[in-house]
């Protein structure tokens, strides 16, 4: 059992030594507070070498105070995760669990935390970087449900539906034409009735002319 553990420790140490000079391959420029940063380090070879190891991603910030040369410097250091594997990890809500410090200098490290390394080997270390203040007018990680419910800008620009002028003309024609036809029918009926009455009066007049007294 002791020999197996010694062999495992020796193998792990050799693996970590082979990738101890790995560097972060992602950019640390323009990081905004509250955003997500995909950390990546090493090569495909280092990913294969560390796929069975638990890695610690550690973040630290150097607080330089008000930046006016007060001389007081504080350093805060925390583990972002202790279960990273391979050579990638997404750091969500940067710089959480650290707080954002206006003039702070941040740095990220990847270490072996499998317990098999006696010197807590540093696998990768980032350059110092700053975390910009989050712009309240910009949504860093929009909620998909909220985004979909607001609709696209094209939909917002659309006005009321276009009026079909042909259909409107037909509708007005029907609305005006039906009462007009009904009125013409009534007028025609009255005119024919008057003509019939006048003809009847003329016949009666002719009969009276032939009456003998």
mmCIF file of C-alpha atoms in Angstrom:
data_model
loop_
_atom_site.group_PDB
_atom_site.id
_atom_site.type_symbol
_atom_site.label_atom_id
_atom_site.label_comp_id
_atom_site.label_asym_id
_atom_site.label_seq_id
_atom_site.Cartn_x
_atom_site.Cartn_y
_atom_site.Cartn_z
ATOM 1 C CA UNK A 1 0.000 0.000 0.000
ATOM 2 C CA UNK A 2 2.835 2.342 0.887
ATOM 3 C CA UNK A 3 4.629 1.539 -2.354
ATOM 4 C CA UNK A 4 1.450 2.235 -4.376
ATOM 5 C CA UNK A 5 0.973 5.590 -2.693
ATOM 6 C CA UNK A 6 4.617 6.481 -3.225
ATOM 7 C CA UNK A 7 4.317 5.581 -6.894
ATOM 8 C CA UNK A 8 1.166 7.681 -7.243
ATOM 9 C CA UNK A 9 2.813 10.649 -5.551
ATOM 10 C CA UNK A 10 5.890 10.308 -7.749
ATOM 11 C CA UNK A 11 3.756 10.076 -10.900
ATOM 12 C CA UNK A 12 1.717 13.104 -9.897
ATOM 13 C CA UNK A 13 4.830 15.094 -9.071
ATOM 14 C CA UNK A 14 6.337 14.250 -12.449
ATOM 15 C CA UNK A 15 3.126 15.232 -14.224
ATOM 16 C CA UNK A 16 2.878 18.540 -12.396
ATOM 17 C CA UNK A 17 6.532 19.269 -13.001
ATOM 18 C CA UNK A 18 5.996 18.775 -16.721
ATOM 19 C CA UNK A 19 3.243 21.396 -16.849
ATOM 20 C CA UNK A 20 4.372 23.714 -14.072
ATOM 21 C CA UNK A 21 5.347 26.379 -16.582
ATOM 22 C CA UNK A 22 1.887 26.530 -18.199
ATOM 23 C CA UNK A 23 0.419 29.976 -18.823
ATOM 24 C CA UNK A 24 -3.113 31.267 -19.171
ATOM 25 C CA UNK A 25 -4.145 31.433 -22.820
ATOM 26 C CA UNK A 26 -7.203 33.671 -22.382
ATOM 27 C CA UNK A 27 -7.166 37.468 -22.293
ATOM 28 C CA UNK A 28 -7.538 39.454 -19.079
ATOM 29 C CA UNK A 29 -8.234 42.777 -20.797
ATOM 30 C CA UNK A 30 -11.474 44.712 -20.351
ATOM 31 C CA UNK A 31 -12.976 42.497 -17.643
ATOM 32 C CA UNK A 32 -16.214 43.944 -16.254
ATOM 33 C CA UNK A 33 -17.533 43.256 -12.767
ATOM 34 C CA UNK A 34 -20.284 40.635 -12.783
ATOM 35 C CA UNK A 35 -19.241 39.095 -16.099
ATOM 36 C CA UNK A 36 -18.161 35.506 -16.752
ATOM 37 C CA UNK A 37 -14.585 34.789 -17.816
ATOM 38 C CA UNK A 38 -13.548 31.487 -19.367
ATOM 39 C CA UNK A 39 -10.120 30.662 -17.962
ATOM 40 C CA UNK A 40 -7.906 28.380 -20.005
ATOM 41 C CA UNK A 41 -4.326 27.339 -19.444
ATOM 42 C CA UNK A 42 -1.708 24.967 -20.743
ATOM 43 C CA UNK A 43 -1.984 22.782 -23.814
ATOM 44 C CA UNK A 44 -3.806 19.643 -24.900
ATOM 45 C CA UNK A 45 -0.995 17.652 -23.326
ATOM 46 C CA UNK A 46 -1.486 19.354 -19.974
ATOM 47 C CA UNK A 47 -5.240 18.724 -20.187
ATOM 48 C CA UNK A 48 -4.633 15.004 -20.579
ATOM 49 C CA UNK A 49 -2.117 15.072 -17.738
ATOM 50 C CA UNK A 50 -4.487 16.801 -15.288
ATOM 51 C CA UNK A 51 -7.821 15.281 -16.308
ATOM 52 C CA UNK A 52 -7.831 13.032 -13.217
ATOM 53 C CA UNK A 53 -6.583 15.698 -10.800
ATOM 54 C CA UNK A 54 -8.581 18.247 -8.846
ATOM 55 C CA UNK A 55 -7.214 21.735 -9.354
ATOM 56 C CA UNK A 56 -7.721 24.866 -7.282
ATOM 57 C CA UNK A 57 -8.401 28.154 -9.013
ATOM 58 C CA UNK A 58 -7.304 30.879 -6.618
ATOM 59 C CA UNK A 59 -7.932 34.611 -6.982
ATOM 60 C CA UNK A 60 -6.249 37.411 -5.098
ATOM 61 C CA UNK A 61 -6.537 41.178 -5.085
ATOM 62 C CA UNK A 62 -4.024 43.754 -3.935
ATOM 63 C CA UNK A 63 -5.781 46.760 -2.407
ATOM 64 C CA UNK A 64 -3.596 49.817 -2.897
ATOM 65 C CA UNK A 65 -5.926 52.062 -0.963
ATOM 66 C CA UNK A 66 -6.835 55.390 -2.513
ATOM 67 C CA UNK A 67 -3.894 55.186 -4.915
ATOM 68 C CA UNK A 68 -2.368 58.430 -3.584
ATOM 69 C CA UNK A 69 0.740 56.856 -2.116
ATOM 70 C CA UNK A 70 -0.587 56.242 1.391
ATOM 71 C CA UNK A 71 1.739 53.241 1.644
ATOM 72 C CA UNK A 72 -0.914 50.887 3.025
ATOM 73 C CA UNK A 73 -1.412 47.730 0.980
ATOM 74 C CA UNK A 74 -3.801 44.874 1.781
ATOM 75 C CA UNK A 75 -3.940 41.500 0.037
ATOM 76 C CA UNK A 76 -7.023 39.279 -0.051
ATOM 77 C CA UNK A 77 -6.883 35.731 -1.406
ATOM 78 C CA UNK A 78 -9.658 33.144 -1.842
ATOM 79 C CA UNK A 79 -10.360 29.905 -3.680
ATOM 80 C CA UNK A 80 -12.748 30.373 -6.587
ATOM 81 C CA UNK A 81 -13.087 26.578 -6.903
ATOM 82 C CA UNK A 82 -11.328 23.466 -5.627
ATOM 83 C CA UNK A 83 -12.774 21.014 -8.152
ATOM 84 C CA UNK A 84 -11.534 22.246 -11.525
ATOM 85 C CA UNK A 85 -10.213 19.610 -13.933
ATOM 86 C CA UNK A 86 -8.447 19.626 -17.274
ATOM 87 C CA UNK A 87 -7.305 23.035 -18.460
ATOM 88 C CA UNK A 88 -10.486 25.139 -18.530
ATOM 89 C CA UNK A 89 -12.784 26.744 -15.981
ATOM 90 C CA UNK A 90 -15.480 29.433 -16.255
ATOM 91 C CA UNK A 91 -15.220 32.036 -13.516
ATOM 92 C CA UNK A 92 -18.727 33.410 -13.014
ATOM 93 C CA UNK A 93 -19.578 36.802 -11.541
ATOM 94 C CA UNK A 94 -16.004 38.124 -11.592
ATOM 95 C CA UNK A 95 -14.426 38.974 -9.129
ATOM 96 C CA UNK A 96 -16.685 36.957 -6.794
ATOM 97 C CA UNK A 97 -16.032 35.720 -4.119
ATOM 98 C CA UNK A 98 -13.687 38.692 -3.916
ATOM 99 C CA UNK A 99 -15.210 42.154 -3.879
ATOM 100 C CA UNK A 100 -14.482 44.729 -6.536
ATOM 101 C CA UNK A 101 -11.892 47.273 -5.452
ATOM 102 C CA UNK A 102 -11.584 50.423 -7.541
ATOM 103 C CA UNK A 103 -7.779 50.502 -7.667
ATOM 104 C CA UNK A 104 -7.296 46.809 -6.999
ATOM 105 C CA UNK A 105 -4.856 44.590 -8.857
ATOM 106 C CA UNK A 106 -6.230 41.097 -9.429
ATOM 107 C CA UNK A 107 -4.429 37.865 -10.206
ATOM 108 C CA UNK A 108 -5.529 34.262 -10.761
ATOM 109 C CA UNK A 109 -3.559 31.079 -10.096
ATOM 110 C CA UNK A 110 -4.173 27.416 -10.793
ATOM 111 C CA UNK A 111 -2.745 25.011 -8.219
ATOM 112 C CA UNK A 112 -2.792 21.308 -7.549
ATOM 113 C CA UNK A 113 -5.201 20.583 -4.700
ATOM 114 C CA UNK A 114 -5.397 16.813 -5.069
ATOM 115 C CA UNK A 115 -3.401 16.325 -1.880
ATOM 116 C CA UNK A 116 -0.788 14.286 -3.701
ATOM 117 C CA UNK A 117 1.609 17.170 -4.126
ATOM 118 C CA UNK A 118 3.593 18.279 -1.110
ATOM 119 C CA UNK A 119 4.483 21.718 -2.425
ATOM 120 C CA UNK A 120 1.058 22.799 -3.721
ATOM 121 C CA UNK A 121 2.466 23.302 -7.212
ATOM 122 C CA UNK A 122 1.384 26.410 -9.138
ATOM 123 C CA UNK A 123 0.407 25.291 -12.636
ATOM 124 C CA UNK A 124 -0.457 28.682 -14.095
ATOM 125 C CA UNK A 125 -0.418 32.294 -12.967
ATOM 126 C CA UNK A 126 -2.101 35.211 -14.711
ATOM 127 C CA UNK A 127 -0.707 38.719 -15.108
ATOM 128 C CA UNK A 128 -2.159 41.403 -12.862
ATOM 129 C CA UNK A 129 -5.396 42.871 -14.210
ATOM 130 C CA UNK A 130 -8.140 45.259 -13.148
ATOM 131 C CA UNK A 131 -11.887 44.742 -12.952
ATOM 132 C CA UNK A 132 -13.916 47.583 -14.420
ATOM 133 C CA UNK A 133 -17.065 48.851 -12.756
ATOM 134 C CA UNK A 134 -20.261 47.389 -14.127
ATOM 135 C CA UNK A 135 -22.246 49.825 -16.274
ATOM 136 C CA UNK A 136 -25.811 49.886 -14.870
ATOM 137 C CA UNK A 137 -27.111 50.575 -18.381
ATOM 138 C CA UNK A 138 -25.567 47.414 -19.815
ATOM 139 C CA UNK A 139 -26.879 43.926 -19.058
ATOM 140 C CA UNK A 140 -23.821 41.656 -18.781
ATOM 141 C CA UNK A 141 -25.700 38.350 -18.738
ATOM 142 C CA UNK A 142 -29.272 38.953 -19.922
ATOM 143 C CA UNK A 143 -31.993 36.577 -18.844
ATOM 144 C CA UNK A 144 -33.138 34.645 -21.946
ATOM 145 C CA UNK A 145 -36.772 34.702 -20.755
ATOM 146 C CA UNK A 146 -36.684 38.467 -20.228
ATOM 147 C CA UNK A 147 -34.987 39.074 -23.567
ATOM 148 C CA UNK A 148 -37.495 37.002 -25.496
ATOM 149 C CA UNK A 149 -40.498 38.665 -23.820
ATOM 150 C CA UNK A 150 -39.425 42.181 -24.789
ATOM 151 C CA UNK A 151 -39.387 41.379 -28.499
ATOM 152 C CA UNK A 152 -36.888 42.423 -31.131
ATOM 153 C CA UNK A 153 -36.180 46.015 -32.124
ATOM 154 C CA UNK A 154 -37.768 45.382 -35.540
ATOM 155 C CA UNK A 155 -40.982 44.259 -33.895
ATOM 156 C CA UNK A 156 -41.009 47.359 -31.693
ATOM 157 C CA UNK A 157 -40.652 49.603 -34.747
ATOM 158 C CA UNK A 158 -43.655 48.085 -36.485
ATOM 159 C CA UNK A 159 -46.699 50.349 -36.516
ATOM 160 C CA UNK A 160 -50.374 49.380 -36.803
ATOM 161 C CA UNK A 161 -51.278 47.018 -39.651
ATOM 162 C CA UNK A 162 -51.653 48.616 -43.093
ATOM 163 C CA UNK A 163 -55.176 49.460 -44.234
ATOM 164 C CA UNK A 164 -56.385 47.552 -47.295
ATOM 165 C CA UNK A 165 -57.742 50.387 -49.437
ATOM 166 C CA UNK A 166 -59.452 48.051 -51.898
ATOM 167 C CA UNK A 167 -61.328 46.254 -49.152
ATOM 168 C CA UNK A 168 -62.200 49.584 -47.562
ATOM 169 C CA UNK A 169 -63.600 50.889 -50.894
ATOM 170 C CA UNK A 170 -65.717 47.793 -51.397
ATOM 171 C CA UNK A 171 -67.013 48.034 -47.861
ATOM 172 C CA UNK A 172 -67.978 51.666 -48.266
ATOM 173 C CA UNK A 173 -69.614 50.905 -51.620
ATOM 174 C CA UNK A 174 -71.707 48.175 -50.075
ATOM 175 C CA UNK A 175 -72.588 50.350 -47.111
ATOM 176 C CA UNK A 176 -73.691 53.223 -49.371
ATOM 177 C CA UNK A 177 -75.097 51.183 -52.257
ATOM 178 C CA UNK A 178 -77.537 48.973 -50.360
ATOM 179 C CA UNK A 179 -79.599 51.867 -48.923
ATOM 180 C CA UNK A 180 -79.482 53.652 -52.318
ATOM 181 C CA UNK A 181 -80.895 50.639 -54.146
ATOM 182 C CA UNK A 182 -83.623 50.285 -51.564
ATOM 183 C CA UNK A 183 -84.494 53.960 -51.989
ATOM 184 C CA UNK A 184 -84.651 53.644 -55.777
ATOM 185 C CA UNK A 185 -86.994 50.669 -55.490
ATOM 186 C CA UNK A 186 -89.370 52.661 -53.271
ATOM 187 C CA UNK A 187 -89.276 55.689 -55.587
ATOM 188 C CA UNK A 188 -89.942 53.505 -58.631
ATOM 189 C CA UNK A 189 -92.873 51.805 -56.918
ATOM 190 C CA UNK A 190 -94.417 55.182 -55.998
ATOM 191 C CA UNK A 191 -93.899 56.492 -59.542
ATOM 192 C CA UNK A 192 -95.613 53.477 -61.082
ATOM 193 C CA UNK A 193 -98.488 53.801 -58.642
ATOM 194 C CA UNK A 194 -98.985 57.451 -59.594
ATOM 195 C CA UNK A 195 -98.932 56.557 -63.291
ATOM 196 C CA UNK A 196 -101.507 53.827 -62.717
ATOM 197 C CA UNK A 197 -103.739 56.231 -60.810
ATOM 198 C CA UNK A 198 -103.464 58.873 -63.556
ATOM 199 C CA UNK A 199 -104.388 56.295 -66.209
ATOM 200 C CA UNK A 200 -107.421 55.261 -64.170
ATOM 201 C CA UNK A 201 -108.542 58.885 -63.903
ATOM 202 C CA UNK A 202 -108.291 59.296 -67.678
ATOM 203 C CA UNK A 203 -110.415 56.189 -68.288
ATOM 204 C CA UNK A 204 -113.106 57.478 -65.948
ATOM 205 C CA UNK A 205 -113.118 60.828 -67.741
ATOM 206 C CA UNK A 206 -113.669 59.119 -71.101
ATOM 207 C CA UNK A 207 -116.618 57.122 -69.718
ATOM 208 C CA UNK A 208 -118.319 60.254 -68.471
ATOM 209 C CA UNK A 209 -118.095 61.798 -71.935
ATOM 210 C CA UNK A 210 -120.300 59.005 -73.380
ATOM 211 C CA UNK A 211 -123.035 59.224 -70.749
ATOM 212 C CA UNK A 212 -126.446 60.277 -72.327
ATOM 213 C CA UNK A 213 -128.703 62.575 -70.254
#
